[in-house]
PDB file of C-alpha atoms and ligand atoms in Angstrom:
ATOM      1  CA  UNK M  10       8.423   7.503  19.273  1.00 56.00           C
ATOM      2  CA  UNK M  11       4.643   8.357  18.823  1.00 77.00           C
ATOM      3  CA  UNK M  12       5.197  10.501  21.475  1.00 73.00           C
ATOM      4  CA  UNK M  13       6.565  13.027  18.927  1.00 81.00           C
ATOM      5  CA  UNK M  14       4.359  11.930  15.988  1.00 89.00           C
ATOM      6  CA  UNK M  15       2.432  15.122  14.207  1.00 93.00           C
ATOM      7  CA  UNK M  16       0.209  14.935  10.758  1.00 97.00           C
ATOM      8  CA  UNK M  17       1.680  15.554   7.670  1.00 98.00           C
ATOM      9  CA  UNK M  18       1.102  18.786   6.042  1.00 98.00           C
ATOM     10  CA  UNK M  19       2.541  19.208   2.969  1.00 98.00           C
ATOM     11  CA  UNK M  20       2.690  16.939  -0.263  1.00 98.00           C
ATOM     12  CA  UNK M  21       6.285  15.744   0.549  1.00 98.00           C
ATOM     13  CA  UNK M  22       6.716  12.901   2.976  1.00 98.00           C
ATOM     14  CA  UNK M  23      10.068  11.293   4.552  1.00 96.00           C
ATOM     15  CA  UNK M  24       9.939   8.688   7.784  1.00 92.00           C
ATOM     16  CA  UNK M  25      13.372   7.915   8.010  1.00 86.00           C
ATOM     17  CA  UNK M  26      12.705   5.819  10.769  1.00 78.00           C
ATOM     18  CA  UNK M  27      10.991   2.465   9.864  1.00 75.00           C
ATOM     19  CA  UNK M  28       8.293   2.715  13.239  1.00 78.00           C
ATOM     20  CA  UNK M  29       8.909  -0.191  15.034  1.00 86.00           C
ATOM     21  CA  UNK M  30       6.317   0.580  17.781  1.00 90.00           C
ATOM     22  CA  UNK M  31       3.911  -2.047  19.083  1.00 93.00           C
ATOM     23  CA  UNK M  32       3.778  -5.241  16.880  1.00 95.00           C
ATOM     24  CA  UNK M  33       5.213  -3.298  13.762  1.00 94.00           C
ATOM     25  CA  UNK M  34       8.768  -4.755  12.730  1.00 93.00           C
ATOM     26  CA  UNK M  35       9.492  -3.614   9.149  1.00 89.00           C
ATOM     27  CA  UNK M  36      10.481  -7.139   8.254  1.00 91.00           C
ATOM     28  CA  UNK M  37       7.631  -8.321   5.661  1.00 94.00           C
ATOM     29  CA  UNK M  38       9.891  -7.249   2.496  1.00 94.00           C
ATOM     30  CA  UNK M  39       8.489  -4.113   0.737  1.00 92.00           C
ATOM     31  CA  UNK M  40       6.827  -2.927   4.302  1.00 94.00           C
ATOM     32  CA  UNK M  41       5.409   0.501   4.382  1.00 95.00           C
ATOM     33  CA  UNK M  42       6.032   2.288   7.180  1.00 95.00           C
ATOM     34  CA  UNK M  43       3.265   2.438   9.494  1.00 96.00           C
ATOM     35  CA  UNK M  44       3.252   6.500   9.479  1.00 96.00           C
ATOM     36  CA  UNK M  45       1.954   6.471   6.286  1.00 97.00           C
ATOM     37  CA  UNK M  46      -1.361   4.983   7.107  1.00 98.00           C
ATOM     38  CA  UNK M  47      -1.954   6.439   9.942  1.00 98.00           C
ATOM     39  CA  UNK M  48      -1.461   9.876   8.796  1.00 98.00           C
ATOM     40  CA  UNK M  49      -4.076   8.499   5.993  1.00 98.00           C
ATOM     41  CA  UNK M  50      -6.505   7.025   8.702  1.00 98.00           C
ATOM     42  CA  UNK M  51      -6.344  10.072  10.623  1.00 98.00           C
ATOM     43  CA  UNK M  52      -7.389  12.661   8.273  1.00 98.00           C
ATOM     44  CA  UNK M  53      -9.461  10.363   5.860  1.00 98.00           C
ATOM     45  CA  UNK M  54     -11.407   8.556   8.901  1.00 98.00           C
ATOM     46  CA  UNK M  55     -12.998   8.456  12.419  1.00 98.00           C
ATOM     47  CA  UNK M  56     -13.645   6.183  14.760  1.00 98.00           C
ATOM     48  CA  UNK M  57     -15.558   3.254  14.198  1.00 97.00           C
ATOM     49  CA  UNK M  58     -15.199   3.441  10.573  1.00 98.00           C
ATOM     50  CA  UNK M  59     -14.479   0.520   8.267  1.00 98.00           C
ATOM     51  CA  UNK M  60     -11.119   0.984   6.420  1.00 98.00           C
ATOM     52  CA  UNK M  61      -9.838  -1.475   3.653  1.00 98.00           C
ATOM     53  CA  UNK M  62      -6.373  -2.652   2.775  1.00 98.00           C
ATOM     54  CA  UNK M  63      -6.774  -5.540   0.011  1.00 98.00           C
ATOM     55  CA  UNK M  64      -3.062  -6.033  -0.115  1.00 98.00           C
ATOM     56  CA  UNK M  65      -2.399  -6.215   3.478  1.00 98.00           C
ATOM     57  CA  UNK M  66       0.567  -8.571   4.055  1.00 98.00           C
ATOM     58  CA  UNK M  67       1.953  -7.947   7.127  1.00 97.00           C
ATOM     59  CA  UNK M  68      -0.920  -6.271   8.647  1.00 98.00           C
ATOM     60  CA  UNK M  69       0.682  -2.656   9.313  1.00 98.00           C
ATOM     61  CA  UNK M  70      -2.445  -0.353   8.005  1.00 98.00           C
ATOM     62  CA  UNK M  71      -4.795  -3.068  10.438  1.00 98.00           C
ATOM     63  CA  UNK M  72      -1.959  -2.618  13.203  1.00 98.00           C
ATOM     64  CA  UNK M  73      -3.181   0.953  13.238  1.00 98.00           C
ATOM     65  CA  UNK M  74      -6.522   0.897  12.976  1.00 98.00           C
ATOM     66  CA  UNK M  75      -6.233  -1.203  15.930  1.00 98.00           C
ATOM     67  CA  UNK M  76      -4.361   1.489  17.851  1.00 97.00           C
ATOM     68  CA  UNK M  77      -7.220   4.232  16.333  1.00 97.00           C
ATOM     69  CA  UNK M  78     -10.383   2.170  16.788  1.00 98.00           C
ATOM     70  CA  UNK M  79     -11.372   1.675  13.306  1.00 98.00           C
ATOM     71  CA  UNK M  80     -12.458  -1.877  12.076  1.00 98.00           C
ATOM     72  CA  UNK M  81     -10.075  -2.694   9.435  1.00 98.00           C
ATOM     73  CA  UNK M  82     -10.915  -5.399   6.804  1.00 98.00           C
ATOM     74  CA  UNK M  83      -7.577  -6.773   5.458  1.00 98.00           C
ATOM     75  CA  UNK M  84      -7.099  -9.071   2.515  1.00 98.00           C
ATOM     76  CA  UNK M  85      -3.937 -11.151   1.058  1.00 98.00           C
ATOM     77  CA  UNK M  86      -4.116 -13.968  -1.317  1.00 98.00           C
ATOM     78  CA  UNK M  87      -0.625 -15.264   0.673  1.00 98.00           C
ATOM     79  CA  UNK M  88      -1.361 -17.055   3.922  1.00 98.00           C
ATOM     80  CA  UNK M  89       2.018 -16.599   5.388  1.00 97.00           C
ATOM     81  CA  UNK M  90       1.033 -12.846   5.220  1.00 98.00           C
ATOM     82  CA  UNK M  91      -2.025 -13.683   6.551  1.00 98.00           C
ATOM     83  CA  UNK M  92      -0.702 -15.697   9.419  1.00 98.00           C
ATOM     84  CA  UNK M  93       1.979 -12.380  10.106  1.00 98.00           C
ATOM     85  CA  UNK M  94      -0.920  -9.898   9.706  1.00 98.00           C
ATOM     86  CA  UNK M  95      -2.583 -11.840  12.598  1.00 98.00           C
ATOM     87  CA  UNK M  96       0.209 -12.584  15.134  1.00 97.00           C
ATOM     88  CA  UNK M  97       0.534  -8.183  14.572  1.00 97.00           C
ATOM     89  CA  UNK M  98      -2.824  -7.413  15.268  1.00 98.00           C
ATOM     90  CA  UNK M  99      -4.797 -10.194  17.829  1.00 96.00           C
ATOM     91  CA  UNK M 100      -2.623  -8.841  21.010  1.00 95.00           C
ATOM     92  CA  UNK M 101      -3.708  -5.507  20.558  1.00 96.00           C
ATOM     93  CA  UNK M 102      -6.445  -3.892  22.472  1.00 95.00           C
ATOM     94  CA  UNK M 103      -8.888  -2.144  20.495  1.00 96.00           C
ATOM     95  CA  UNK M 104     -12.565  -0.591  20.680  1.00 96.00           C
ATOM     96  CA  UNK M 105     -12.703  -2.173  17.182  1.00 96.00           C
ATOM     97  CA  UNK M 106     -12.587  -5.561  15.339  1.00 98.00           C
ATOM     98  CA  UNK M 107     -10.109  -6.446  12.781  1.00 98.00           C
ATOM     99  CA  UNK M 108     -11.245  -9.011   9.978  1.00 98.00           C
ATOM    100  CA  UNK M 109      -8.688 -11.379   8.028  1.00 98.00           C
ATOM    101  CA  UNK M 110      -9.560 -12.781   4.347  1.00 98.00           C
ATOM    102  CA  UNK M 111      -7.902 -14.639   1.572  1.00 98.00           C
ATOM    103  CA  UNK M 112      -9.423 -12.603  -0.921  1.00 98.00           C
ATOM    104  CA  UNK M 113      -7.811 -11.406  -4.484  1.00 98.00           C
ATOM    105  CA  UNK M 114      -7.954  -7.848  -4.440  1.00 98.00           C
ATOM    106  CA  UNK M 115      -9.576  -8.083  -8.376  1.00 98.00           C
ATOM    107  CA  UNK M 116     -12.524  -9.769  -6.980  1.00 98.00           C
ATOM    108  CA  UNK M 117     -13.623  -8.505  -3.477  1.00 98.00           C
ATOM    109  CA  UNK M 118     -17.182 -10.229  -4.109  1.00 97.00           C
ATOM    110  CA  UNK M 119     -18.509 -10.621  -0.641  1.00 96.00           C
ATOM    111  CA  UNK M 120     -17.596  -6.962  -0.168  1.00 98.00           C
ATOM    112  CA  UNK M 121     -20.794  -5.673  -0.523  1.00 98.00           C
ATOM    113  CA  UNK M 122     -20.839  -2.035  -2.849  1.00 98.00           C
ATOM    114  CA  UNK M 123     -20.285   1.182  -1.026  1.00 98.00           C
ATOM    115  CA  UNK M 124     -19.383  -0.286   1.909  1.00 98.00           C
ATOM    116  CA  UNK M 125     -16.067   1.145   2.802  1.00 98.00           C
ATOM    117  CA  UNK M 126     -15.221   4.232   4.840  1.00 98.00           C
ATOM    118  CA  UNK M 127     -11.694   4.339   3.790  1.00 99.00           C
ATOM    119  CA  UNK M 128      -9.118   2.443   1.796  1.00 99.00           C
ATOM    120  CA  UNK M 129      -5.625   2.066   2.464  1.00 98.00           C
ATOM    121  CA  UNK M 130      -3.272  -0.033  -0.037  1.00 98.00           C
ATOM    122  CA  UNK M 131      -0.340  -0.693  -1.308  1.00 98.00           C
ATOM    123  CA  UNK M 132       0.088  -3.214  -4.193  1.00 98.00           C
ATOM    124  CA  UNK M 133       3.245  -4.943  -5.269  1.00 98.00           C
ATOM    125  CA  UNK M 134       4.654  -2.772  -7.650  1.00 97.00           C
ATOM    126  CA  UNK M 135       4.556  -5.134 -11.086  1.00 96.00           C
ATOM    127  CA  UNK M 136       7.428  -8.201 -10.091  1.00 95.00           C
ATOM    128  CA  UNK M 137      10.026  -6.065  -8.444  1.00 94.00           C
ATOM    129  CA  UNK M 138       9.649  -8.264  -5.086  1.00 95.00           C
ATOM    130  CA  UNK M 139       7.938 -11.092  -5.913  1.00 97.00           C
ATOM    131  CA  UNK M 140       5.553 -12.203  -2.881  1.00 97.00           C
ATOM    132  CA  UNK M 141       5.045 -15.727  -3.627  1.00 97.00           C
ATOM    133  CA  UNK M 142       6.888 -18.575  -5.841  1.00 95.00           C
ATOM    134  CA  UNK M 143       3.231 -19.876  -7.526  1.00 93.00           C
ATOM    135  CA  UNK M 144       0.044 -18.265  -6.259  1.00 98.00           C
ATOM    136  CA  UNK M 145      -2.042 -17.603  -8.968  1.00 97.00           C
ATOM    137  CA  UNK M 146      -3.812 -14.722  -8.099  1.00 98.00           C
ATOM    138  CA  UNK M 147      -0.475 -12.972  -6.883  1.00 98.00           C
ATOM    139  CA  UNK M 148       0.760 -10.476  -9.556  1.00 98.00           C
ATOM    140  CA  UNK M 149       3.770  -9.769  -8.117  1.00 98.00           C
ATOM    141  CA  UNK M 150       4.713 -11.785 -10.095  1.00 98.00           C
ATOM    142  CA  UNK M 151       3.608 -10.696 -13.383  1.00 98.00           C
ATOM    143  CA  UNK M 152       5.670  -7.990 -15.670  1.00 97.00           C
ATOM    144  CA  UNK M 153       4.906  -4.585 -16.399  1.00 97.00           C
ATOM    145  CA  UNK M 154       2.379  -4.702 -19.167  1.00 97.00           C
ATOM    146  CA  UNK M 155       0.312  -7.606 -17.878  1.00 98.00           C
ATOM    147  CA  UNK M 156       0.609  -5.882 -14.129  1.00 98.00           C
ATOM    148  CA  UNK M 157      -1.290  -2.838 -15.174  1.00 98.00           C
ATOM    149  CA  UNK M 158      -4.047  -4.960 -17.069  1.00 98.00           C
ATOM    150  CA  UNK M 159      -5.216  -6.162 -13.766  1.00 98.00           C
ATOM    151  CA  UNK M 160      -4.767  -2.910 -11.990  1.00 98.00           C
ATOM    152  CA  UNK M 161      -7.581  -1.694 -13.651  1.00 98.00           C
ATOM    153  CA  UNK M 162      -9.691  -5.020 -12.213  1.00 98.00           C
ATOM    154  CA  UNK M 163      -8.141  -3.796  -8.431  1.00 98.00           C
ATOM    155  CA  UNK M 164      -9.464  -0.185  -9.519  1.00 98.00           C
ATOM    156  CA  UNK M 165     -12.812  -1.238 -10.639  1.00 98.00           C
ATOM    157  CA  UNK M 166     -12.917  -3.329  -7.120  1.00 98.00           C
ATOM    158  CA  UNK M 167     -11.874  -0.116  -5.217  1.00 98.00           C
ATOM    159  CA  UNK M 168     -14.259   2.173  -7.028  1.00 98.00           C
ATOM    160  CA  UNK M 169     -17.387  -0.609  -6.743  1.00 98.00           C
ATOM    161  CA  UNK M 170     -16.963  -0.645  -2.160  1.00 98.00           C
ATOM    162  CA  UNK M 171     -16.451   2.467  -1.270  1.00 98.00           C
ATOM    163  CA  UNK M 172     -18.722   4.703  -0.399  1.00 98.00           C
ATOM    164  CA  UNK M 173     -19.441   7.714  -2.053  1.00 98.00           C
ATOM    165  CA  UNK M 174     -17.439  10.587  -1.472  1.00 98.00           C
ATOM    166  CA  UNK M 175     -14.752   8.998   0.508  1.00 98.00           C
ATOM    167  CA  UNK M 176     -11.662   8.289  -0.023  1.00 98.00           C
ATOM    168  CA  UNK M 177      -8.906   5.761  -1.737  1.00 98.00           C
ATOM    169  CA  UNK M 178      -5.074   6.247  -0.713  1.00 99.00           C
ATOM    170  CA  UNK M 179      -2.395   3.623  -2.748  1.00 98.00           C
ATOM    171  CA  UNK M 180       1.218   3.767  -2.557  1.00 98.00           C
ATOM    172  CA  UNK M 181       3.204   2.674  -5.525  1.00 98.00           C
ATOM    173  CA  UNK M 182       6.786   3.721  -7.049  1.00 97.00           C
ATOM    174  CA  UNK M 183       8.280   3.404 -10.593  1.00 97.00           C
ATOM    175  CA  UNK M 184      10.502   0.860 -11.293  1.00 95.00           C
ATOM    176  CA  UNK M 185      13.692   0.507 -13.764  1.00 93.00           C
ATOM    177  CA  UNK M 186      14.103  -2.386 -16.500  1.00 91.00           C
ATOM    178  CA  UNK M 187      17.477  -2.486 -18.206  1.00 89.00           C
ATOM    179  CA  UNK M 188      18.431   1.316 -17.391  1.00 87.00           C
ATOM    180  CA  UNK M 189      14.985   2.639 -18.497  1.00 93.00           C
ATOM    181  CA  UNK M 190      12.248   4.103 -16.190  1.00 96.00           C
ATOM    182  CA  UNK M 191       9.014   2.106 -16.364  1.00 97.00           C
ATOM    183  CA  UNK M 192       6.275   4.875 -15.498  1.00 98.00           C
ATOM    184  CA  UNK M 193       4.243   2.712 -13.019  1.00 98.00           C
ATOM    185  CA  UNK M 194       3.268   5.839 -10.692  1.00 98.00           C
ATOM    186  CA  UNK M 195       1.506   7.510 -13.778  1.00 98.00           C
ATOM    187  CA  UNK M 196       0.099   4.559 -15.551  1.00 98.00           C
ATOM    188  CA  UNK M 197      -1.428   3.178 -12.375  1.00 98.00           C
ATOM    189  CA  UNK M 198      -2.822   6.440 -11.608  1.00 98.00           C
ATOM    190  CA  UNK M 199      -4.344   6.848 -15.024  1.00 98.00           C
ATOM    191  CA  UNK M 200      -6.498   3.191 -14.590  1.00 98.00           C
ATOM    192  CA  UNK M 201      -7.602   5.085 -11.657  1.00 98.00           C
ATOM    193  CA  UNK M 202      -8.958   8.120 -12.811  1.00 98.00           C
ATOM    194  CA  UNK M 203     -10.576   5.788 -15.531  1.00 97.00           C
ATOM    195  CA  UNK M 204     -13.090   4.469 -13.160  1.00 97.00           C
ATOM    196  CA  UNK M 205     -14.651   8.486 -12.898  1.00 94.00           C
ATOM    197  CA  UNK M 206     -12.445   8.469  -9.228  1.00 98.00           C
ATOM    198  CA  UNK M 207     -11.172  12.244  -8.979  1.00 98.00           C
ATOM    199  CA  UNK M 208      -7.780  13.070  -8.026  1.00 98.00           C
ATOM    200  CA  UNK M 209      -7.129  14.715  -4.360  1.00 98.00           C
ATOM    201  CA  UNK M 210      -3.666  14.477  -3.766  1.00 98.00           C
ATOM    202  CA  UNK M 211       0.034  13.423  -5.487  1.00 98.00           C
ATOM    203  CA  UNK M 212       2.329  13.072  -1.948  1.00 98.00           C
ATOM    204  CA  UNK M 213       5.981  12.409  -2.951  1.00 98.00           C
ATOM    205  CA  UNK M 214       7.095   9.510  -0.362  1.00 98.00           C
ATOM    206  CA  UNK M 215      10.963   9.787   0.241  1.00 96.00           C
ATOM    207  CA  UNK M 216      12.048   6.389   0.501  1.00 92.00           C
ATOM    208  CA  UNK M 217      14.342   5.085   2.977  1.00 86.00           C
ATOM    209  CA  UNK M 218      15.983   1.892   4.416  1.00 67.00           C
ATOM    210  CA  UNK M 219      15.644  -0.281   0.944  1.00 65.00           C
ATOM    211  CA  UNK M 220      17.325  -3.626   1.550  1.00 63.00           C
ATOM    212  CA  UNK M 221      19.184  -3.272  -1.768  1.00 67.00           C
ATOM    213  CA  UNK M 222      20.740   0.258  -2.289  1.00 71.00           C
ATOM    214  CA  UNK M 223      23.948  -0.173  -1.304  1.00 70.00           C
ATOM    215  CA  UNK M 224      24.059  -2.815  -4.238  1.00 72.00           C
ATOM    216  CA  UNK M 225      22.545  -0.554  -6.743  1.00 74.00           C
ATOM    217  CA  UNK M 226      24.350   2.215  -6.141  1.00 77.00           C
ATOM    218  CA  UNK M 227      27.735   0.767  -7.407  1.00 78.00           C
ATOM    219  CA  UNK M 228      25.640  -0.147 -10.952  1.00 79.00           C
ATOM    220  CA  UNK M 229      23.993   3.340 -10.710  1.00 79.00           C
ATOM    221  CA  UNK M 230      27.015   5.447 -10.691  1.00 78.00           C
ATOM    222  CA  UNK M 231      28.663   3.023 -13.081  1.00 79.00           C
ATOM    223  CA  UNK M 232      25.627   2.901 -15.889  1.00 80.00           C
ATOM    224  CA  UNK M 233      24.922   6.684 -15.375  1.00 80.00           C
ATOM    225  CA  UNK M 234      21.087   6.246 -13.753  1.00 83.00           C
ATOM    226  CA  UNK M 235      19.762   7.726 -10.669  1.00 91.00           C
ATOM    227  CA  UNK M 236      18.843   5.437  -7.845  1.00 92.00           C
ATOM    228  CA  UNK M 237      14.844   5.588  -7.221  1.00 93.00           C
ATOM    229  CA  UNK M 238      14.071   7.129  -4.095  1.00 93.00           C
ATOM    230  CA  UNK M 239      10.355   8.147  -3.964  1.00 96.00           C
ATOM    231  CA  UNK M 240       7.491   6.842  -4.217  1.00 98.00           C
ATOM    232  CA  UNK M 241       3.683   8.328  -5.155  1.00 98.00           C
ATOM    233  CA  UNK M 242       1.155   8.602  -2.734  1.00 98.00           C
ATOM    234  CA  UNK M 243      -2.519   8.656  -4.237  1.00 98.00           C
ATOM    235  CA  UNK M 244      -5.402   9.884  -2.522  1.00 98.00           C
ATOM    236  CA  UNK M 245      -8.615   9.695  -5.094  1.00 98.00           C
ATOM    237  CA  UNK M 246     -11.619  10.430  -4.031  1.00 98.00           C
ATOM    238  CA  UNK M 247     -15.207   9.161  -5.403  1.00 98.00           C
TER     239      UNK M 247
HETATM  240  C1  SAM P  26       3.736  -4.266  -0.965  1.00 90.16           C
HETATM  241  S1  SAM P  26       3.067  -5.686  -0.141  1.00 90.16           S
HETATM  242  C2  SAM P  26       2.080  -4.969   1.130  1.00 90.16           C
HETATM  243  C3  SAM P  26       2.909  -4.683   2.369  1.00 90.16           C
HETATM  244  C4  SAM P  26       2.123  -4.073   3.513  1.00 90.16           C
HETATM  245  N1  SAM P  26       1.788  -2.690   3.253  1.00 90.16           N
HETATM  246  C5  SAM P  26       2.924  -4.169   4.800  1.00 90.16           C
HETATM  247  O1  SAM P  26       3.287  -3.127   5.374  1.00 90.16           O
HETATM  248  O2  SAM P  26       3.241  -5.301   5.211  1.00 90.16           O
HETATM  249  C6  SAM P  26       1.894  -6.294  -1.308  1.00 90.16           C
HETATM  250  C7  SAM P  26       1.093  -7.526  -0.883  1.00 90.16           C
HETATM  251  O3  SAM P  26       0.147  -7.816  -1.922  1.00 90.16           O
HETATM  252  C8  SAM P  26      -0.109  -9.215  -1.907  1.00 90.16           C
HETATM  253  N2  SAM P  26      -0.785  -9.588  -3.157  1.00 90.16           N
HETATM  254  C9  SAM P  26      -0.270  -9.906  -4.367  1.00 90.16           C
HETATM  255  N3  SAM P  26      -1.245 -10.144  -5.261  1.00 90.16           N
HETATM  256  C10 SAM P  26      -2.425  -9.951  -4.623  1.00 90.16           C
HETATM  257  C11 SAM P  26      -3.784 -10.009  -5.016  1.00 90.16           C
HETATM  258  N4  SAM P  26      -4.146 -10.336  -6.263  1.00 90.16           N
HETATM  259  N5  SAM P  26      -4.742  -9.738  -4.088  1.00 90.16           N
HETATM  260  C12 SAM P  26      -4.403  -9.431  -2.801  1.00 90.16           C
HETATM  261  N6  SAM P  26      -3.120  -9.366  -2.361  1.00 90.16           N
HETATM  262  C13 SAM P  26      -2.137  -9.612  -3.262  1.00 90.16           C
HETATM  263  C14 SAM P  26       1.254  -9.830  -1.650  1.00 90.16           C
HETATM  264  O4  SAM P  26       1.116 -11.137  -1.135  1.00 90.16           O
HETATM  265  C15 SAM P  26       1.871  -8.836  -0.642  1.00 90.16           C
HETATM  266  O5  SAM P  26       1.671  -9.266   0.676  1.00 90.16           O
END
């Protein structure tokens, strides 16, 4: 398959297939797919560079700086993530080391400041998949308003260890409460640009392959709402 893999160039992105190259499965629920960073880690990095993902879980952004030589720091505050994040990466040959911590991505403190080259995240988006029945620090599984309060904590942590003039790319999507939209794209955007980063790109993510569409899309049709089906791709830049 990565035979045929080319760089995205345009602000619209669709992987309908989920990459299951190497150690990547696609079976950590909520799972990006691992074209997403590596398109990031391509243009936003080179070799030997250090590239962050504070909410790694099961380890697909370190699976491919593994493949591209970078030395990817990843951080979960769920060990069984960990453990999966782990298994992915140790069998794979690389130029480049790949470092494991239980860290909380509000509080990165042995981080030092601008010491990244590159981040590469994807936070739980508020609790719609909940990653853990009872760890504290996980908010997945805290609603909307109290989510975005400690976004701007994981936004302060991004701004405070990268370096200067590089770059930050998240992933996150809206979500729907009781038939309404709840604009978690925008808001978490605006906590970013809050912390002085500047904006470089919106890329619309088609999604694909969501474990519960087929169920929705009975209750869609029958409440009159469209089923989600992107996603926002934010590169900032500091
Ligand atoms: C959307 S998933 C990431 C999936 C990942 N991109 C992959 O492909 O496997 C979000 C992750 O954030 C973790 N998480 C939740 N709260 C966290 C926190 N405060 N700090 C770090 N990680 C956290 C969850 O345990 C979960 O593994």
């Amino acid at each position: 398959m990565l035979d045929n893999f080319k760089l995205e160039t345009t602000t619209i992105w669709s992987f309908k297939d989920r990459g299951n190259y190497y150690t990547h499965k696609g079976d950590y629920p909520g799972n990006w797919s691992p074209y997403v960073p590596r398109n990031i880690i391509l243009r936003y990095s080179k070799e030997n560079d250090v590239v962050l993902d504070q909410f790694a879980g099961s380890g697909t952004t370190l699976i491919e700086c593994r493949l591209l030589n970078r030395i990817g720091v990843g951080c979960d505050v769920n060990e069984v993530a960990l453990k999966m994040a782990w298994e992915r990466t140790k069998c794979i040959q690389s130029k480049s080391k790949t470092i494991l911590l239980k860290r909380d991505a509000r509080n990165l403190y042995d981080i030092k400041d601008s010491s990244i080259d590159l981040i590469c995240t994807h936070p739980p988006y508020s609790n719609a998949i909940k990653y853990s029945e009872d760890i504290e620090e996980d908010i997945s599984l805290l609603e909307y308003d109290k989510f975005l309060n400690e976004i701007v904590k994981v936004a302060s942590e991004c701004y405070r260890v990268l370096k200067k003039g590089k770059y930050c790319a998240l992933l996150i999507g809206d979500i729907r409460k009781n038939g309404y939209i709840k604009p978690l794209g925008y808001e978490t955007l605006n906590k970013f640009l809050n912390q002085s980063f500047k904006l470089k790109e919106i890329i619309i993510k088609e999604q694909h392959n969501c474990r519960k569409t087929e169920y929705w899309k009975e209750i869609s049709i029958k409440n009159n709402f469209y089923l989600i089906a992107h996603e926002y791709l934010f590169v900032f830049q500091k």
